Coordinates of C-alpha atoms in Angstrom, one line a residue:
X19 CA 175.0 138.8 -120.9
X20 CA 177.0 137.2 -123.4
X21 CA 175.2 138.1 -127.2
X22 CA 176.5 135.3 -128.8
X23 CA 175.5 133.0 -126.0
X24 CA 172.5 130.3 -127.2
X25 CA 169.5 130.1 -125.8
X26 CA 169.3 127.5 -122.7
X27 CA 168.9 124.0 -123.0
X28 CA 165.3 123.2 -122.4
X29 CA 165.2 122.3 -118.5
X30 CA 162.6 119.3 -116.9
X31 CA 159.7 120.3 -114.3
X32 CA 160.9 117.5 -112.0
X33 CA 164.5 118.5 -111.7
X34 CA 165.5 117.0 -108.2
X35 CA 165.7 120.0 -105.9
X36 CA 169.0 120.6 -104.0
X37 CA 170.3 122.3 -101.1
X38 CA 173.7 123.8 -101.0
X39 CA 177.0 121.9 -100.8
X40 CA 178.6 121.5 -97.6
X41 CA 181.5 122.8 -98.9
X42 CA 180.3 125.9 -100.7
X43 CA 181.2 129.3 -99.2
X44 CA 178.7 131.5 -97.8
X45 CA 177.9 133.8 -100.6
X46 CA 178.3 130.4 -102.9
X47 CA 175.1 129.3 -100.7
X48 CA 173.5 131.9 -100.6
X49 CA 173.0 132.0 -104.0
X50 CA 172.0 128.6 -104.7
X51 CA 169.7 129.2 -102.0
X52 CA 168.2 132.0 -103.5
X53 CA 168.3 130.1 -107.0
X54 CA 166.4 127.2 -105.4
X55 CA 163.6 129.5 -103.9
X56 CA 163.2 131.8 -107.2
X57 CA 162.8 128.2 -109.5
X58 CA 160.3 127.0 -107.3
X59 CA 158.2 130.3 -107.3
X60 CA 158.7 129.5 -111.5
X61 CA 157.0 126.6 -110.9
X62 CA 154.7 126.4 -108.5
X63 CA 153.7 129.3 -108.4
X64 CA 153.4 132.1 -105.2
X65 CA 154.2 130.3 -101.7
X66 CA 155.0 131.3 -98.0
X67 CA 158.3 131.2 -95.9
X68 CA 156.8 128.1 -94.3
X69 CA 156.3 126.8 -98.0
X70 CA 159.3 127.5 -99.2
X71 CA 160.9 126.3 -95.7
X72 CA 159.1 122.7 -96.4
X73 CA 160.5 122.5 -100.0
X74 CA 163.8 123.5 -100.0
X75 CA 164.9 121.7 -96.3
X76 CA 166.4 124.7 -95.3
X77 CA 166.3 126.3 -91.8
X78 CA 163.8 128.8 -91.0
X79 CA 166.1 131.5 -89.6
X80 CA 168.0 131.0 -93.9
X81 CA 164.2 131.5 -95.6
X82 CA 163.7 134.4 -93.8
X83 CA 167.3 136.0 -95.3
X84 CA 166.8 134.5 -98.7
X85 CA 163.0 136.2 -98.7
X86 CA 164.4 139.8 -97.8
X87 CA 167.1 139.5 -99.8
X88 CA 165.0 138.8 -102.8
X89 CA 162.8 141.6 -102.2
X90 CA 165.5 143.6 -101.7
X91 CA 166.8 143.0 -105.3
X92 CA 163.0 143.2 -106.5
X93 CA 162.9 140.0 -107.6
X94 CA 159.7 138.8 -105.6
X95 CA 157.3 140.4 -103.6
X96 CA 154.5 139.9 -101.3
X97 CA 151.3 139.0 -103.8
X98 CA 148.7 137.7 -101.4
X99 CA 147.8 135.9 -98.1
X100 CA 147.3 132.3 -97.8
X101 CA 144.4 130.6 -97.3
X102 CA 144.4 128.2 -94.5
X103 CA 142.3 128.7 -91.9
X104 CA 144.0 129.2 -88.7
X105 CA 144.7 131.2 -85.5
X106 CA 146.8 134.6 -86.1
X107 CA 146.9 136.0 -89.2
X108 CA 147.5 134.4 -92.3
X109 CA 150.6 133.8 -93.7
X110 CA 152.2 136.0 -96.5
X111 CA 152.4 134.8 -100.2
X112 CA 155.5 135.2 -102.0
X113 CA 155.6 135.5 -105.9
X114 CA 157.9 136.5 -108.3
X115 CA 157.8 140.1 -109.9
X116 CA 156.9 139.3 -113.5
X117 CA 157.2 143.0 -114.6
X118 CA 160.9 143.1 -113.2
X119 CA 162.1 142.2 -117.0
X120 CA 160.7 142.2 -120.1
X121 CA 161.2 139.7 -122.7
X122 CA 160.8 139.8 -127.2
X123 CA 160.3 136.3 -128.9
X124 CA 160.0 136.6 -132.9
X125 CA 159.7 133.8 -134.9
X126 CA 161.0 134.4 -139.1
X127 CA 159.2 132.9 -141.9
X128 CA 160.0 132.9 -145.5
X129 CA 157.3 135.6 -145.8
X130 CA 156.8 137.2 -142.4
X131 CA 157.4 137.3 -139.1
X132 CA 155.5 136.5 -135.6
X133 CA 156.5 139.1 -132.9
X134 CA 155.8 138.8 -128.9
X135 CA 156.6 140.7 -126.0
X136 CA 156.3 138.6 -122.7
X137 CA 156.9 139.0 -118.7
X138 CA 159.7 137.1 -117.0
X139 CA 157.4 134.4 -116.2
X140 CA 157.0 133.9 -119.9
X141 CA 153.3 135.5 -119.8
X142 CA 152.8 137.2 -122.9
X143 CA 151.5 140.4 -123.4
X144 CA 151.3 141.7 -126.8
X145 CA 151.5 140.1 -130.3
X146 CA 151.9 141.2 -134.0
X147 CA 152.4 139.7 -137.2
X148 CA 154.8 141.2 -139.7
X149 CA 154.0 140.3 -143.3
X150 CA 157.4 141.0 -145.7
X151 CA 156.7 141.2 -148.9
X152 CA 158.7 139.8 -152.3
X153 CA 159.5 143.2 -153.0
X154 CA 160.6 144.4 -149.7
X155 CA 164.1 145.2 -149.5
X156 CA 166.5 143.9 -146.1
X157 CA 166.4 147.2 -144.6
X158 CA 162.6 148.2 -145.1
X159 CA 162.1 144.6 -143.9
X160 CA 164.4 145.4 -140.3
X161 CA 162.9 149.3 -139.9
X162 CA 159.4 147.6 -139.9
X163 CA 160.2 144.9 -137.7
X164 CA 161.7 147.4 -135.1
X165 CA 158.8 149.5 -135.5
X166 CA 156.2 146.9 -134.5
X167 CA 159.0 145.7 -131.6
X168 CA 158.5 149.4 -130.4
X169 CA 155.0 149.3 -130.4
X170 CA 154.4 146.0 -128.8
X171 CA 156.7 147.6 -125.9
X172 CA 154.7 150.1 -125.3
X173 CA 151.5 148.0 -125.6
X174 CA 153.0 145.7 -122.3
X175 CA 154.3 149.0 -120.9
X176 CA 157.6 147.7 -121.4
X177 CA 161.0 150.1 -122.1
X178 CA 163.9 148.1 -123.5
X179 CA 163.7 144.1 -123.3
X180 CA 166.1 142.5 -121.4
X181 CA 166.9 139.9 -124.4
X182 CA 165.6 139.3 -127.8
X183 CA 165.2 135.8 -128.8
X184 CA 165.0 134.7 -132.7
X185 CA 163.9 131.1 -134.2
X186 CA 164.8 130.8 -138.0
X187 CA 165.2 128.8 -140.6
X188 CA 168.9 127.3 -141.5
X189 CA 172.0 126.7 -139.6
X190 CA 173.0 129.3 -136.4
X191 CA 176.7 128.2 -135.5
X192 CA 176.9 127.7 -131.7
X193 CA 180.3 129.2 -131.5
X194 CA 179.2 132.4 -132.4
X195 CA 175.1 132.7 -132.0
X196 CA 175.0 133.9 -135.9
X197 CA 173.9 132.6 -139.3
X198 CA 175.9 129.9 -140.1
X199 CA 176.3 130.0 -143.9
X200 CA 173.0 129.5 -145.0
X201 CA 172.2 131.2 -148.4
X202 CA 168.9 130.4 -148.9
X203 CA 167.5 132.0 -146.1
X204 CA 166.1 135.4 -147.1
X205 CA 168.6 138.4 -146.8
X206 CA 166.2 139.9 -144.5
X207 CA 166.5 137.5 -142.2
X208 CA 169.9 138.4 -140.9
X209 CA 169.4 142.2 -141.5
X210 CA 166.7 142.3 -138.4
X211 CA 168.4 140.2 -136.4
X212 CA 171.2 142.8 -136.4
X213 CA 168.5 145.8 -136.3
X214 CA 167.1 144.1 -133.2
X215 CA 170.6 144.2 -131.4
X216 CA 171.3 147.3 -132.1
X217 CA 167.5 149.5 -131.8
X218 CA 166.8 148.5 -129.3
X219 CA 169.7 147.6 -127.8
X220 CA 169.6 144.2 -126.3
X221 CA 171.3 141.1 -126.4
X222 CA 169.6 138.8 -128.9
X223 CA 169.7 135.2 -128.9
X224 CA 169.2 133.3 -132.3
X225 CA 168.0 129.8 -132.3
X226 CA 167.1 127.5 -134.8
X227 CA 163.3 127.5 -135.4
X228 CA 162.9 123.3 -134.8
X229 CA 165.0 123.7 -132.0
X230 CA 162.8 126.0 -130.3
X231 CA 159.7 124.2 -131.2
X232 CA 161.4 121.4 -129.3
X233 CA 161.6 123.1 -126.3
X234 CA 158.2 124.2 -126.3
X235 CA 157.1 120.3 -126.6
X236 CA 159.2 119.4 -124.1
X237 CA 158.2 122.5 -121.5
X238 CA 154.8 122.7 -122.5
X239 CA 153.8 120.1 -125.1
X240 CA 154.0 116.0 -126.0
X241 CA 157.3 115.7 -124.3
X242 CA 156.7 117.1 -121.0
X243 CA 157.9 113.8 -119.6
X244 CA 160.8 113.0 -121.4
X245 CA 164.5 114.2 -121.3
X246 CA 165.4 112.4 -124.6
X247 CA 163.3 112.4 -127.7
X248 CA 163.9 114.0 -131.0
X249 CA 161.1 116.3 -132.7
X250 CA 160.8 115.8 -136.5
X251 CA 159.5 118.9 -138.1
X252 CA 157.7 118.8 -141.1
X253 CA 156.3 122.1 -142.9
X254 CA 157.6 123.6 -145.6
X255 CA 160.9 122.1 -145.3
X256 CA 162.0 119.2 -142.8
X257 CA 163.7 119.4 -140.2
X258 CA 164.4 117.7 -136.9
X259 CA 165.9 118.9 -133.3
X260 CA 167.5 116.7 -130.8
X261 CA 166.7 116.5 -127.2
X262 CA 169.8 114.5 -125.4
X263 CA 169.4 113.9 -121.6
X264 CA 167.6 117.0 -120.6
X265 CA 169.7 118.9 -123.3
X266 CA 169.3 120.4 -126.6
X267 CA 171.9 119.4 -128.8
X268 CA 173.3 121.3 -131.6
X269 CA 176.5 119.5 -133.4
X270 CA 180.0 121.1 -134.1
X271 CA 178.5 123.7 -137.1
X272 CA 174.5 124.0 -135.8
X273 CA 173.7 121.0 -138.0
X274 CA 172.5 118.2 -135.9
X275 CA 168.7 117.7 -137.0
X276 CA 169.4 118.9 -140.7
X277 CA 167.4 116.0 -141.7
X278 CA 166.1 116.8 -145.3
X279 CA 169.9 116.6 -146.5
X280 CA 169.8 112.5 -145.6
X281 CA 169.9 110.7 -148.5
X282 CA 166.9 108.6 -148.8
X283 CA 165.2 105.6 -150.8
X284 CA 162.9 106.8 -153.8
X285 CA 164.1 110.1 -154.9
X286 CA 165.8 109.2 -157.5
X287 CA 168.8 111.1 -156.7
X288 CA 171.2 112.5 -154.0
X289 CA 171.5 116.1 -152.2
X290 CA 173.9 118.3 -152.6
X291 CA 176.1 120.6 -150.0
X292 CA 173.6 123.4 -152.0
X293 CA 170.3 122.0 -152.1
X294 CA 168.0 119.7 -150.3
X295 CA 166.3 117.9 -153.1
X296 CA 167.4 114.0 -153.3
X297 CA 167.5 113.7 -149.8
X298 CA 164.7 113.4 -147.2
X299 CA 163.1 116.8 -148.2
X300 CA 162.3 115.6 -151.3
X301 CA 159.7 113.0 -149.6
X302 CA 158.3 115.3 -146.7
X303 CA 158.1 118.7 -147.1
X304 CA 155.0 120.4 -148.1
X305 CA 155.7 119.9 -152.2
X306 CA 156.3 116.4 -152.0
X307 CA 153.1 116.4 -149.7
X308 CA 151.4 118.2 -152.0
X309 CA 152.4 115.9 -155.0
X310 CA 151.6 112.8 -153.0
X311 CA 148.0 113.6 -152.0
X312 CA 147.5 114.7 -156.0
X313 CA 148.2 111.2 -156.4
X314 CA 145.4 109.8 -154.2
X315 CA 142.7 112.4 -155.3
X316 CA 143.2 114.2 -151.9
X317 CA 142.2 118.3 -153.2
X318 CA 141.8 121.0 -150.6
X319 CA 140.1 124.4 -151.8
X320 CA 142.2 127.1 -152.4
X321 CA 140.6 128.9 -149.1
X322 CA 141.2 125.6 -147.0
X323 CA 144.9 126.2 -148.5
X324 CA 145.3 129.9 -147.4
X325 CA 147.5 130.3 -150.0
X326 CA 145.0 131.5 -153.3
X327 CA 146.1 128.4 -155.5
X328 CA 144.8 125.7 -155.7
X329 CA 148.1 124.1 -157.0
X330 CA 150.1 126.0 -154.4
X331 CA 153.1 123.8 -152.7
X332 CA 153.4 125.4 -149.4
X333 CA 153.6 124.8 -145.6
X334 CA 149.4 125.6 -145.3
X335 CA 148.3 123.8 -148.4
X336 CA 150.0 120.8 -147.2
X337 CA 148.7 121.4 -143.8
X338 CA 144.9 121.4 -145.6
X339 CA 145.5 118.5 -147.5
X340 CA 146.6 116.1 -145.0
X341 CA 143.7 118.2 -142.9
X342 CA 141.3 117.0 -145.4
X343 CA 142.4 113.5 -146.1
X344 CA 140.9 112.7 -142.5
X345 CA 137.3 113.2 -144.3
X346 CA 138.3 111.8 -147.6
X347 CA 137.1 108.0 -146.7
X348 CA 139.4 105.2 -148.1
X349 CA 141.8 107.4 -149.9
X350 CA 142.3 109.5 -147.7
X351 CA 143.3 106.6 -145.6
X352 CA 145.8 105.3 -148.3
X353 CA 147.2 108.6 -148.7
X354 CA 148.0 109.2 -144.5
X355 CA 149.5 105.7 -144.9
X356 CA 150.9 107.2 -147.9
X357 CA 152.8 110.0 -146.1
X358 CA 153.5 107.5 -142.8
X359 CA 155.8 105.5 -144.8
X360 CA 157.5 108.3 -146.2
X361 CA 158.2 109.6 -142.7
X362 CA 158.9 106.9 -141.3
X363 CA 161.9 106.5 -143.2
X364 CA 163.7 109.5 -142.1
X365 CA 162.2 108.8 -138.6
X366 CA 164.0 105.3 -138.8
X367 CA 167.3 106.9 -140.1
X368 CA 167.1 108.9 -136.8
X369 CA 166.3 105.9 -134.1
X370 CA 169.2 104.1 -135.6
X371 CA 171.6 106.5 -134.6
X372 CA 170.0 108.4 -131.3
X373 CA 168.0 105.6 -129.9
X374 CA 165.5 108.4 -128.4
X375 CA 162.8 106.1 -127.4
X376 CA 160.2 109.3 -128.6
X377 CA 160.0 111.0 -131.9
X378 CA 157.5 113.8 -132.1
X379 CA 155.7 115.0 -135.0
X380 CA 155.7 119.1 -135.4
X381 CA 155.5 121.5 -138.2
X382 CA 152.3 122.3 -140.3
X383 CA 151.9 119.0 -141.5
X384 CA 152.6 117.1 -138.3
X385 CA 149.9 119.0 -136.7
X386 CA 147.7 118.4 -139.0
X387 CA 148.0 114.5 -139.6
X388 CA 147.7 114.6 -135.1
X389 CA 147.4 111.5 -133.7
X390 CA 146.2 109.4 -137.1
X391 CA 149.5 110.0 -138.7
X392 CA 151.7 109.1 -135.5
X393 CA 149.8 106.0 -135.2
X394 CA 150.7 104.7 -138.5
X395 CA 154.2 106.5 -138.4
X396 CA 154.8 104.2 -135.9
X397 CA 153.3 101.0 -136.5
X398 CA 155.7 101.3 -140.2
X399 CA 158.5 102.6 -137.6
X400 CA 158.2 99.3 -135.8
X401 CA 158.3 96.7 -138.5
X402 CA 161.5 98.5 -140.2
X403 CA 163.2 99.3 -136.7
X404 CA 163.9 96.9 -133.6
X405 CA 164.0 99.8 -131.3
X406 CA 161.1 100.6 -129.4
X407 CA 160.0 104.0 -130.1
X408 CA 157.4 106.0 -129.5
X409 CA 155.7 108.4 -131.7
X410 CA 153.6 111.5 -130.4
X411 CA 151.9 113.9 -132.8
X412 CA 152.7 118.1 -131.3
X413 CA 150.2 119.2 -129.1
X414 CA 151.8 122.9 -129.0
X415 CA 150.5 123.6 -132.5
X416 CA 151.4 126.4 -135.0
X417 CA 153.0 128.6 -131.8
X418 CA 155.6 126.3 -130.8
X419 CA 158.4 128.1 -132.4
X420 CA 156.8 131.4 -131.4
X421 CA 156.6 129.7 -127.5
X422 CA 159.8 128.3 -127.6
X423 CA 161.1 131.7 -128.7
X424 CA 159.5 133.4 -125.2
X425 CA 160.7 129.9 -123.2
X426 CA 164.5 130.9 -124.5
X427 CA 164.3 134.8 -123.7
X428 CA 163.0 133.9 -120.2
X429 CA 165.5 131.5 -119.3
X430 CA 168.4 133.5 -120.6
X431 CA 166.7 136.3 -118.5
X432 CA 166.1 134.5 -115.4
X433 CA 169.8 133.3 -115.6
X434 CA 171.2 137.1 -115.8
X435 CA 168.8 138.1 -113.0
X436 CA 168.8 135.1 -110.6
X437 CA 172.4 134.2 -110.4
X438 CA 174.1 131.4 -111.2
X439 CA 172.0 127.8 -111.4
X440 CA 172.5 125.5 -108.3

């Protein structure tokens, strides 16, 4: 597997199914066939031959093949009888063999990271935090974060993952599957990323953290039915990722959705090629939350913040805030209405280009506002845009970049081990 490769594009549940071309040679068939057969055992779960025969359109006598073949390879197995009650015995269940791969999802934070070791059917099985602190050097900051990838191994009786898949912060340049010049992300974050390629050894896939929370909404979340929407992310910085006809788009450098750099009304000023601040950050992210709800009396207690400060300006104060604002009566109201218009503007920015028909709200602070601050992100969306967009608040909640993390690592996985895609 290529290590520079990108994570795949986030795929739809209702992808038509199709049987092989006419044209295609035997082996060619054979393994689309066999593709076919393993993606609907991902979806639907364990079936029989006569399942699988119904499904796919294809002959009995080529089922029958395809099965033994795949439990030659160990890629499915039998897990079970079916049900139906009928003459003769009942029929044999086929499933996929999760435990044939393992995969590792980590998510990096400014101050941590979020470590999971799952099946490849995306099931996981073990989970750690890893808490870096200010003072904690790159390579103290990589030994640990091996350490607890060891240990969560062994917790899911696992031996070396198949792949490693990585959401951060900043720009990852799709030529290469690295860290695309971004120098405020924390020197640690690279060092790991190289300590996970190299103990263990495994090919490691790192994704931008939006666009992986985009492919958890779309798989598993408020865009389960859409192929082209655009999640705006909005934590401790903004952020947004764009969902193109079924695909994940990333631009020329990794920059498509680096949102808080668009120059905005009511900042006062412009952003810079090194900084944020001026641009649509300066509105949205958890400060500028932070500072807004000051405005409207909005306080959240230092617990409710989870950050020890009542003045703190981070991704979980914001998060309270806005939390609290729900209970706060008629300022709290002004202050969501507040914070719609604000988004709304970079949400507008985005529909004029992309057309997308869906914008979802993620991050901290769009899980937190939920369904009251879509609502009035869209109703100011629709008197400052002609185009008929909907907005969805996230409904995969703080994991989605952990969960788009696994999502990634299992499709790159399935890919290696199931042949090429019909």
């Amino acid at each position: 597997m290529d290590e520079t490769r990108g994570p795949a594009p986030a795929r739809t549940a209702s992808a038509a199914v199709r049987t092989a071309p006419r044209t295609a040679s035997p082996s060619t068939a054979r393994a689309i066939n066999d593709r076919l057969a393993l993606r609907l055992l991902q979806s639907e779960g364990p079936l029989t031959a006569g399942e699988l025969k119904a499904r796919t359109g294809l002959s009995r006598p080529t089922v029958a093949d395809l099965v033994e073949r795949l439990q030659t390879a160990g890629l499915i197995t039998v897990v079970g009888e079916s049900g139906a009650r009928r003459r003769g015995p009942n029929a044999r269940l086929y499933g996929i063999v999760a435990g044939r791969a393992h995969l590792a999802a980590v998510d990096l934070r400014t101050h941590g990271a979020t470590l999971a070791v799952a099946d490849l059917l995306g099931r996981v099985l073990a989970e750690a935090a890893v808490p870096v602190g200010p003072d904690a050097g790159p390579g103290q900051a990589a030994a640990n974060g091996v350490a607890t990838l060891e240990k969560l191994l062994g917790e899911a009786g696992a031996g070396r993952p198949h792949v490693v898949a990585v959401g951060a912060p900043g720009l990852v340049d799709p030529a290469t599957g690295r860290f695309g010049g971004t120098e405020w992300v924390p020197a640690w974050h690279a060092a790991l990323v190289t300590a996970f390629g190299d103990r263990p050894a495994a090919p490691v896939l790192l994704e931008n953290e939006v666009n992986l929370a985009a492919i958890a909404e779309q798989r598993d979340g408020a865009a389960c039915d859409r192929d082209t929407f655009v999640l705006l992310w909005l934590g401790h910085g903004t952020g947004a990722a764009v969902v193109l006809d079924g695909r994940l788009r990333r631009g020329a450098s990794g920059g498509t959705g680096e949102i808080g750099f668009l120059p905005v009304p009511g900042t006062g000023t412009l952003p810079t090629a090194a900084g944020c601040d001026g641009g649509f950050h300066s509105l949205a992210s958890s400060a500028a939350v932070c500072r807004l709800a000051a405005e409207h009396g909005i306080e959240a207690s230092p617990e409710g913040s989870g950050l020890g400060s009542a003045d703190a300006t981070g991704a979980p104060a914001a998060e309270a805030l806005v939390r609290a604002a729900a209970g706060a009566g008629e300022s709290g109201a002004d202050f969501l209405d507040a914070l719609a218009a604000r988004v709304a503007i970079g949400a507008a920015a985005v529909c004029a280009v992309l057309d997308p028909g869906c914008v979802v709200l993620g991050g901290e602070t769009g899980r937190a506002g939920g369904d009251a601050l879509a609502g009035r992100v869209a109703e100011h969306l629709a008197r400052m845009s002609p185009l008929r967009t909907e907005v969805r608040a996230g409904t995969v909640g703080g994991r989605a970049v952990l969960r788009g993390a696994v999502l990634a690592a299992m499709d790159a996985a399935q890919d290696d081990l199931f042949g090429p895609a019909a």
